[in-house]
PDB file of C-alpha atoms in Angstrom:
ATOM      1  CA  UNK M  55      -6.805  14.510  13.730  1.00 96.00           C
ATOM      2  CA  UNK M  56      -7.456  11.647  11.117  1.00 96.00           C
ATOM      3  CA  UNK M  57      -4.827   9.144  11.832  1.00 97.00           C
ATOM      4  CA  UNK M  58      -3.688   5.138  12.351  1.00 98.00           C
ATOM      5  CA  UNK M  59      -1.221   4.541  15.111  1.00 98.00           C
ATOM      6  CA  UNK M  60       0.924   1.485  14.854  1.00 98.00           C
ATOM      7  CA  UNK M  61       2.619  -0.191  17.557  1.00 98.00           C
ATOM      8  CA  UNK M  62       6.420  -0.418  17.787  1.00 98.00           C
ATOM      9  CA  UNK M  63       9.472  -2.114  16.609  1.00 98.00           C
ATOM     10  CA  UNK M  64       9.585  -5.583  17.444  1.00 98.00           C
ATOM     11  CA  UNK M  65      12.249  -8.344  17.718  1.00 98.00           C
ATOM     12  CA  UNK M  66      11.146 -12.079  17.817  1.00 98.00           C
ATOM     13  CA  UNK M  67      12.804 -15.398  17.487  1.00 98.00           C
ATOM     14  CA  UNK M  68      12.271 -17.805  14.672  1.00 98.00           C
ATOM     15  CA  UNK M  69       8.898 -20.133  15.910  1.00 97.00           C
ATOM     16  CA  UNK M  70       7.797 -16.949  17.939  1.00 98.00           C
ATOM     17  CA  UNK M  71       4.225 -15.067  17.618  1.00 98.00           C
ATOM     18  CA  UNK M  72       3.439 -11.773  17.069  1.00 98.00           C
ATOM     19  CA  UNK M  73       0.455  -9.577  17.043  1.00 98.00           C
ATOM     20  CA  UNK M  74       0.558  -5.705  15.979  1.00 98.00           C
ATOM     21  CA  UNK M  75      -1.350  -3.226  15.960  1.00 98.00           C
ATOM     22  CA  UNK M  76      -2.835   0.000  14.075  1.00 98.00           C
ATOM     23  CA  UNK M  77      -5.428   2.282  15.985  1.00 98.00           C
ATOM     24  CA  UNK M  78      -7.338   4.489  13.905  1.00 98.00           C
ATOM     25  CA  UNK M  79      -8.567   7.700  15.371  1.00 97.00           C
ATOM     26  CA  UNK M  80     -10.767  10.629  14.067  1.00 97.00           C
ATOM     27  CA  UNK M  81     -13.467   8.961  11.762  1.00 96.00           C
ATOM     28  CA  UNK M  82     -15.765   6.480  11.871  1.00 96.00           C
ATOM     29  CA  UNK M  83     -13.804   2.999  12.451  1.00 96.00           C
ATOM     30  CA  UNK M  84     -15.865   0.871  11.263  1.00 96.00           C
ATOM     31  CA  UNK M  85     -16.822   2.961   7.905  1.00 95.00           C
ATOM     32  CA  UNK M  86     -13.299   2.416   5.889  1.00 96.00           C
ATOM     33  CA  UNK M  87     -11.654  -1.148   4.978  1.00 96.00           C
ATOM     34  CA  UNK M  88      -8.081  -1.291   6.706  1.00 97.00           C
ATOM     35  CA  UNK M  89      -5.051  -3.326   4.568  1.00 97.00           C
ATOM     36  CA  UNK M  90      -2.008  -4.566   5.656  1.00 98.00           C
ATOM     37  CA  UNK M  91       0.875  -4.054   3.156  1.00 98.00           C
ATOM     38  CA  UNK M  92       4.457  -5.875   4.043  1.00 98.00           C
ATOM     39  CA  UNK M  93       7.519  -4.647   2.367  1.00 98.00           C
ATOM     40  CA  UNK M  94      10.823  -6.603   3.326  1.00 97.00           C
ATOM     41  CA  UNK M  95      13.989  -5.265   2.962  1.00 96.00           C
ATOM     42  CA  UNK M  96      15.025  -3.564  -0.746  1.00 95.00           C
ATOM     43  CA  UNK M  97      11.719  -4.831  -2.313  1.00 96.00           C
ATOM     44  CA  UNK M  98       8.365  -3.114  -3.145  1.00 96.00           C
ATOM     45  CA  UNK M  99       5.239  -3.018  -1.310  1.00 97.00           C
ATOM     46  CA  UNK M 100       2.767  -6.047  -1.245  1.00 97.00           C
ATOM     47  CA  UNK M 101      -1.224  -6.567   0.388  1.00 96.00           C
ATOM     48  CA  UNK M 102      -1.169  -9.242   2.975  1.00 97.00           C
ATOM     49  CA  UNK M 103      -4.985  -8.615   3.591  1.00 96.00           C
ATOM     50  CA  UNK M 104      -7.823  -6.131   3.539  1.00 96.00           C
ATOM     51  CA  UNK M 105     -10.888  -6.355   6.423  1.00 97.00           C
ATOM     52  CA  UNK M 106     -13.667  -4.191   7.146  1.00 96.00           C
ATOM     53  CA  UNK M 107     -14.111  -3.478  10.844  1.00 96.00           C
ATOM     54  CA  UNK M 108     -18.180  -2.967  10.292  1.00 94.00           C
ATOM     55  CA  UNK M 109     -18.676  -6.701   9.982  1.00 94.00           C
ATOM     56  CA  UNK M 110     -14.855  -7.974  10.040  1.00 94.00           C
ATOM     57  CA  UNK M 111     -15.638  -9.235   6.054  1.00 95.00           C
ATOM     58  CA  UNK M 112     -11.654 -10.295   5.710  1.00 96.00           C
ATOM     59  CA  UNK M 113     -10.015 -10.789   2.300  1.00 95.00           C
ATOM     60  CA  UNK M 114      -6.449 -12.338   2.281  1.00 95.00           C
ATOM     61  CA  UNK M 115      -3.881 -11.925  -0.718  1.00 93.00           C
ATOM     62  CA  UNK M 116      -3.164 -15.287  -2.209  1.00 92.00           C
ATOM     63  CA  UNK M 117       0.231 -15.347  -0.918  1.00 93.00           C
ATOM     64  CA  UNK M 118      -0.505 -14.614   2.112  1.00 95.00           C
ATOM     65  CA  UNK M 119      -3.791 -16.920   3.087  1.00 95.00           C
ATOM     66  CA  UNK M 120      -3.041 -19.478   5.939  1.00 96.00           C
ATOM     67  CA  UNK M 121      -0.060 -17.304   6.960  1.00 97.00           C
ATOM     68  CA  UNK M 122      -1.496 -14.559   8.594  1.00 98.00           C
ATOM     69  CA  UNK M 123      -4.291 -13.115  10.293  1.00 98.00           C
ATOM     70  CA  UNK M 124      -5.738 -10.067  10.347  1.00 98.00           C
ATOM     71  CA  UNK M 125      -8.503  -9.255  12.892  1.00 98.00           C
ATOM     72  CA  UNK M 126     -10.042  -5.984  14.590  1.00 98.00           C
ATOM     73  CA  UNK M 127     -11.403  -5.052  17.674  1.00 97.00           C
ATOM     74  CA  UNK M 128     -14.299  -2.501  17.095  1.00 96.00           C
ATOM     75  CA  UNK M 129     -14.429  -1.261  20.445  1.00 96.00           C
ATOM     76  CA  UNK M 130     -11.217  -0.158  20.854  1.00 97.00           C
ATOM     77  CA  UNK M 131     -10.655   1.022  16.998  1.00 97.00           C
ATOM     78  CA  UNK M 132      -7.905  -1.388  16.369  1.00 98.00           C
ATOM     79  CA  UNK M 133      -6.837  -3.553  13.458  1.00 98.00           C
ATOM     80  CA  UNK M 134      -4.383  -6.423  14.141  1.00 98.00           C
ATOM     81  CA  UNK M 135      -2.228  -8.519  12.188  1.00 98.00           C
ATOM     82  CA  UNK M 136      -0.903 -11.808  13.561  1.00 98.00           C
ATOM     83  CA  UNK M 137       1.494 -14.622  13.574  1.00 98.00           C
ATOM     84  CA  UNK M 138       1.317 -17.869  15.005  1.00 97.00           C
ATOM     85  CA  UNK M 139       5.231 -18.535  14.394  1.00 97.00           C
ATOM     86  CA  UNK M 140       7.646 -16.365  12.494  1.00 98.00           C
ATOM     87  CA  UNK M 141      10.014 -17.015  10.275  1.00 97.00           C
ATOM     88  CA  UNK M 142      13.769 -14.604   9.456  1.00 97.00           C
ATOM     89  CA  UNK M 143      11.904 -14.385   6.224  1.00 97.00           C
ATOM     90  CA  UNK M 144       9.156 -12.324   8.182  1.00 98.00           C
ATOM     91  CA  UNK M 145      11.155  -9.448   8.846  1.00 98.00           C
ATOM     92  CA  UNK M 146       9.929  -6.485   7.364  1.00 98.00           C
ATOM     93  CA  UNK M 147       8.138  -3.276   7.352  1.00 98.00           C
ATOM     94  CA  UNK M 148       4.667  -3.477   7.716  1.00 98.00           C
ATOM     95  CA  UNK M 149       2.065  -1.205   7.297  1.00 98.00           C
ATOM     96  CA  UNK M 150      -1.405  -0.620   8.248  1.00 98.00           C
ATOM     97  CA  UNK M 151      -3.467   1.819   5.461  1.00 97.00           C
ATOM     98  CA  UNK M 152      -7.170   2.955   5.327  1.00 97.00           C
ATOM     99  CA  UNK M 153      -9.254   2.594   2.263  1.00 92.00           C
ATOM    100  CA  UNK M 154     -11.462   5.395   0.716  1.00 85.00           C
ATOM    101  CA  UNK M 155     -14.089   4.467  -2.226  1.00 83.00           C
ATOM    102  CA  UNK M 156     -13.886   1.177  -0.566  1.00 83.00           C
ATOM    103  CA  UNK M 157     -10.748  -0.586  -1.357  1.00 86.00           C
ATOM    104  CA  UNK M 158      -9.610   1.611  -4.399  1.00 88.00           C
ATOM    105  CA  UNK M 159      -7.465   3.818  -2.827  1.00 93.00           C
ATOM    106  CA  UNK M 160      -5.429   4.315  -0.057  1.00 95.00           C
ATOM    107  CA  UNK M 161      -5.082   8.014   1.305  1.00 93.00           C
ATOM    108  CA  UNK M 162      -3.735   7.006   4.914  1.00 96.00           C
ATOM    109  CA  UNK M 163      -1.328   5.488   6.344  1.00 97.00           C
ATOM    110  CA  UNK M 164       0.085   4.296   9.568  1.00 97.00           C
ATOM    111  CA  UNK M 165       3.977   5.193  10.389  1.00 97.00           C
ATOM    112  CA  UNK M 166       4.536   1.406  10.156  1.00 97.00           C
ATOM    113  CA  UNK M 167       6.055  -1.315  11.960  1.00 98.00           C
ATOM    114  CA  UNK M 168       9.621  -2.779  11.641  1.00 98.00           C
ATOM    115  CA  UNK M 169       9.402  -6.437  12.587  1.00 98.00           C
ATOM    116  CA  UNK M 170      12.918  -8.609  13.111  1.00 98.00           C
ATOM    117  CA  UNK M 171      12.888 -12.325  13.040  1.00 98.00           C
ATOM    118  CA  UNK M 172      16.386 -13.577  13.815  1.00 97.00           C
ATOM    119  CA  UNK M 173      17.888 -16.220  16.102  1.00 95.00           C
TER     120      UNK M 173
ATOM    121  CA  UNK V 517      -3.386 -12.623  -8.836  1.00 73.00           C
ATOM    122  CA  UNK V 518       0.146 -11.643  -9.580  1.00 86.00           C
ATOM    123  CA  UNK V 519       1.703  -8.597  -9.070  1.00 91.00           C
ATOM    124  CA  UNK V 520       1.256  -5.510 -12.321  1.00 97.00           C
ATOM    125  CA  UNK V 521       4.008  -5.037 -14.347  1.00 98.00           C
ATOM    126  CA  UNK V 522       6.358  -2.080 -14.171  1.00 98.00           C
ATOM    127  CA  UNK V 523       9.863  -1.161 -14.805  1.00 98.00           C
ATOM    128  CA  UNK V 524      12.562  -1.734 -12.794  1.00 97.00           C
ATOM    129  CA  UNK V 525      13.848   1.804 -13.404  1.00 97.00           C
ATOM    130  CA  UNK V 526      13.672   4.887 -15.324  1.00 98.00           C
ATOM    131  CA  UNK V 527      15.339   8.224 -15.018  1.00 97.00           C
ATOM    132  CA  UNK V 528      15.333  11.831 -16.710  1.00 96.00           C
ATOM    133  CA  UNK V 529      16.844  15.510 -16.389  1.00 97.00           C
ATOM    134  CA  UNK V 530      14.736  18.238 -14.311  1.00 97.00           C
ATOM    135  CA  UNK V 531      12.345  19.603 -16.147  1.00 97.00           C
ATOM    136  CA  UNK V 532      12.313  17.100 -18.696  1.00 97.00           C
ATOM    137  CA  UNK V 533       8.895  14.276 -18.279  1.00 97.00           C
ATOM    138  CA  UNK V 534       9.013  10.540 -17.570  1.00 98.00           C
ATOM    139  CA  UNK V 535       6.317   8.122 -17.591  1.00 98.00           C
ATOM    140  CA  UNK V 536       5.997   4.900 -15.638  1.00 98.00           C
ATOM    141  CA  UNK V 537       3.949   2.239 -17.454  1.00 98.00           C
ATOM    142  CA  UNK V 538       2.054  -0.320 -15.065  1.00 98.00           C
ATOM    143  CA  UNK V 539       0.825  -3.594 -16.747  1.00 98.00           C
ATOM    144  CA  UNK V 540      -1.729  -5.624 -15.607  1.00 97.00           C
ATOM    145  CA  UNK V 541      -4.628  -8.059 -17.032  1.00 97.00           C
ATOM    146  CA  UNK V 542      -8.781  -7.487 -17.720  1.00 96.00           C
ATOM    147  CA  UNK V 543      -8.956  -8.969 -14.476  1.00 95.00           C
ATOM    148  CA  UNK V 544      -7.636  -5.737 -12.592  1.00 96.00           C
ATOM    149  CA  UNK V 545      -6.343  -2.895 -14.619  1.00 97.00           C
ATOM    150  CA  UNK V 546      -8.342  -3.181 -17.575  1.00 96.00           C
ATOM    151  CA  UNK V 547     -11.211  -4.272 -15.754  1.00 96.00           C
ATOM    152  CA  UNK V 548     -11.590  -1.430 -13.352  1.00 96.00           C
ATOM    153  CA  UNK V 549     -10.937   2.773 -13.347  1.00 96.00           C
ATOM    154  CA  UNK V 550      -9.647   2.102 -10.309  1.00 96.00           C
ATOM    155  CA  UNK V 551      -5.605   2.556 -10.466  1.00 97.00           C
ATOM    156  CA  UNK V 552      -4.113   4.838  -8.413  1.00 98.00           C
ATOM    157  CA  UNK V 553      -0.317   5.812  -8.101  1.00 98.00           C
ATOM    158  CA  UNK V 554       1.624   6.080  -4.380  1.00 98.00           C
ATOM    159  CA  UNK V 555       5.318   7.812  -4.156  1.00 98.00           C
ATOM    160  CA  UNK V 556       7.444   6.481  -1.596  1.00 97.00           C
ATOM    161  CA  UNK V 557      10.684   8.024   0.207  1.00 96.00           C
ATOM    162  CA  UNK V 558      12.970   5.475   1.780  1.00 93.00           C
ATOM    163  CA  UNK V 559      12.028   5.075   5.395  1.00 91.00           C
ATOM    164  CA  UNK V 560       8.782   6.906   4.768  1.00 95.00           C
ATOM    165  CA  UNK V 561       4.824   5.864   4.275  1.00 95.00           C
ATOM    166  CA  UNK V 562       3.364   5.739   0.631  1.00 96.00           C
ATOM    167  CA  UNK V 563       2.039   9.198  -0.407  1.00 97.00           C
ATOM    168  CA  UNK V 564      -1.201   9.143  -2.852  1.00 97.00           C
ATOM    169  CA  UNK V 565      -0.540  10.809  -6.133  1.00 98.00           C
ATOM    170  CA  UNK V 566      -3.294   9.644  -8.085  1.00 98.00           C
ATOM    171  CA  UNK V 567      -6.373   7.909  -7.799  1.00 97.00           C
ATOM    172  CA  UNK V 568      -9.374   6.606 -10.105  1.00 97.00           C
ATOM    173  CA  UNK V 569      -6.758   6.328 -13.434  1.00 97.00           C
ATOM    174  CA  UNK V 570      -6.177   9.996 -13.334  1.00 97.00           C
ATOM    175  CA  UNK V 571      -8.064  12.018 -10.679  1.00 97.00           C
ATOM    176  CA  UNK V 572      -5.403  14.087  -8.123  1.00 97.00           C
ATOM    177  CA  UNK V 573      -5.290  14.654  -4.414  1.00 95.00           C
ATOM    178  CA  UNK V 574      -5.741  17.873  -3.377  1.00 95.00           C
ATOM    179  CA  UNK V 575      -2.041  19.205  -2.873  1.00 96.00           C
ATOM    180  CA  UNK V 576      -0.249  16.979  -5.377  1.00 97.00           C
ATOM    181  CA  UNK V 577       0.971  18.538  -8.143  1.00 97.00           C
ATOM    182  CA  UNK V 578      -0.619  19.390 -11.205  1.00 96.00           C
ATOM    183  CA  UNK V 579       2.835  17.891 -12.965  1.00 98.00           C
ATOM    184  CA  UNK V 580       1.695  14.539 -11.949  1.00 98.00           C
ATOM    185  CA  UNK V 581      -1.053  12.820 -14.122  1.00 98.00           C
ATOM    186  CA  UNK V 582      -2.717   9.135 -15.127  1.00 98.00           C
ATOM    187  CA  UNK V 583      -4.000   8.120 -17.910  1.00 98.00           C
ATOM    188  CA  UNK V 584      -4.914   4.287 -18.969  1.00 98.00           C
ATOM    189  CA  UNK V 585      -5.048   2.146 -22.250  1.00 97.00           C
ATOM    190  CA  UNK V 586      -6.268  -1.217 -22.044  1.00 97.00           C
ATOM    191  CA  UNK V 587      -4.699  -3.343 -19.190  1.00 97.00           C
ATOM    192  CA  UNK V 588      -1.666  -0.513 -19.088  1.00 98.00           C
ATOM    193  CA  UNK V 589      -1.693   2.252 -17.317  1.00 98.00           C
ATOM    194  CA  UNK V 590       0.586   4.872 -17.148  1.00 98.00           C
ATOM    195  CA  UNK V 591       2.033   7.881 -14.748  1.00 98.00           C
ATOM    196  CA  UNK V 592       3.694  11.011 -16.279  1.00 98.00           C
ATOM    197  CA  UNK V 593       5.731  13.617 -14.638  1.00 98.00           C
ATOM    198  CA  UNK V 594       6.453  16.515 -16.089  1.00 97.00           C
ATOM    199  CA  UNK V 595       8.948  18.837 -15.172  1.00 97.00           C
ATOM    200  CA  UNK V 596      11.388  17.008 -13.705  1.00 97.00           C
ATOM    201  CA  UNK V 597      12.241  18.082  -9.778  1.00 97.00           C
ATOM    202  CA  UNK V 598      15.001  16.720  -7.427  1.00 97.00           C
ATOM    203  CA  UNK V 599      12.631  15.905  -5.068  1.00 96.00           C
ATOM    204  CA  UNK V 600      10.575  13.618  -7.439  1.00 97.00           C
ATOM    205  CA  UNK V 601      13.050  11.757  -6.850  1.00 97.00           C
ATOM    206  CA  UNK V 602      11.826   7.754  -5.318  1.00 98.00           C
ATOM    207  CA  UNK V 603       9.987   5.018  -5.728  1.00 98.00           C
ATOM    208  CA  UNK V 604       6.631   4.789  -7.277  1.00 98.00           C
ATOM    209  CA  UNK V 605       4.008   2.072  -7.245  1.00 98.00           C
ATOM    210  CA  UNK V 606       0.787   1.356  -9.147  1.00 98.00           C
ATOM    211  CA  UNK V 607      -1.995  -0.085  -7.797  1.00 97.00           C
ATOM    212  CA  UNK V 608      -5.282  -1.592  -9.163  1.00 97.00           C
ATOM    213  CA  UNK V 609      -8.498  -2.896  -7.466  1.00 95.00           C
ATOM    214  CA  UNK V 610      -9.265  -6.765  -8.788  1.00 94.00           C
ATOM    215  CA  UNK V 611     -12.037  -8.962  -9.466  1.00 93.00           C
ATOM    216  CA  UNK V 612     -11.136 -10.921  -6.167  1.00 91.00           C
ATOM    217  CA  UNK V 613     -11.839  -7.962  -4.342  1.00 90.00           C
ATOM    218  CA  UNK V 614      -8.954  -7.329  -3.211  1.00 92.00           C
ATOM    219  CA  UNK V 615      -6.397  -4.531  -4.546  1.00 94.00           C
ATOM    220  CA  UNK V 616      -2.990  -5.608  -6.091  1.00 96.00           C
ATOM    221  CA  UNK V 617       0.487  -3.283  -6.158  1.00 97.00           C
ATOM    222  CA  UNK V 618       2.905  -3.121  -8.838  1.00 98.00           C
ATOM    223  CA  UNK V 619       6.444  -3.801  -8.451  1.00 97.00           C
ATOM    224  CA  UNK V 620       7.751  -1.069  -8.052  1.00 97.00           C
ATOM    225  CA  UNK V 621       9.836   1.820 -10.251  1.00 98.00           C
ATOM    226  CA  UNK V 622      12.695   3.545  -9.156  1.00 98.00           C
ATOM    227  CA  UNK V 623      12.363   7.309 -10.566  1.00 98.00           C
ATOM    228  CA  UNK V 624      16.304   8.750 -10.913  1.00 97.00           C
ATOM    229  CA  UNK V 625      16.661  12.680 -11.620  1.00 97.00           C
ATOM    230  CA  UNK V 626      19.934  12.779 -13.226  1.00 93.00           C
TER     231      UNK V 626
END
């Protein structure tokens, strides 16, 4: 089965890192660009970042350059996005999703991940 | 790049059609065939309704369709079901490279 696997919920403390994950299974990893799309609480979905796992060519929205950071290990078939310390205005869903016809379209998705910043 | 235009809202009766208008600049939408449309439940993933302006999924519904004008593109549903009922989101590839959302509209079936 063609899927991406996310890791679980997580709840962190303001000035805490993070890394999740998204595992893609069933196709050819390194063939399809993988996103990250955030969407806090009540508002509507936003790109963080887009990378390609054949040659980890990464691409960060403007908002979120310097922020974030998205990475992937090949051998394992995982995409990661990272913090080096969160803020309460962190938490959110986040999403991993698979490109098709490069970037243009998104036609999977992982189940998402809930992160919690709060003190 | 700042996020494409779209409205806040919009509603209509089953089986009547709504569109949802998406706004965006020669730099994206008008610069590119490359808009596609995602549904989204609450506490669901996006779903792919429409892809490349106005091409459909296999298993969407022929009631859903894309067209584009310009730097605006649009989404029209026709025949108005309950379960249309969410949140709907453009999206357009960019000249950075990178692919940008919309803001969102929430679709209400009175």
């Amino acid at each position: 089965e063609v899927q991406l696997v996310q890791s679980g919920a997580e709840v962190k403390k303001p000035g805490e890192s993070l890394k999740i994950s998204c595992k893609g299974s069933g196709y050819s990893f390194t063939s399809y660009w993988i996103g990250w799309v955030r969407q806090m609480p009540g508002k509507g979905l936003e790109w963080m970042g887009i990378i390609y796992p054949g040659d980890s060519d990464t691409r960060y929205s403007p908002s979120f350059q310097g922020q974030v950071t998205i990475s992937v290990d090949k051998s394992i078939s995982t995409a990661y996005l990272q913090w080096s310390s969160l803020q309460a205005s962190d938490t959110a869903m986040y999403y991993c999703a698979r490109g098709s016809g490069g970037i243009t379209r998104i036609e999977l998705w992982g189940q998402g991940t809930l992160v919690t910043v709060s003190s | 790049q700042s996020a494409l235009t779209q409205p806040a809202s919009v509603s209509g009766s089953p089986g009547q059609s709504i569109t949802i208008s998406c706004t965006g600049t020669s730099s994206d939408v008008g610069g590119y065939n490359y808009v596609s449309w995602y549904q989204k439940h609450p506490g669901r993933a996006p779903k792919l309704m429409i892809y490349d302006v106005s091409d459909r999924p296999s298993g969407v519904s022929n009631r859903f369709s894309g067209s584009k004008s310009g730097n605006t593109a649009s989404l029209t549903i026709s025949g108005l079901q309950a379960e249309d009922e969410a949140d709907y989101y453009c999206n357009s590839y960019t000249s950075s490279g990178t692919p940008v959302f919309g803001g969102g509209t929430k679709l209400t079936v009175l």
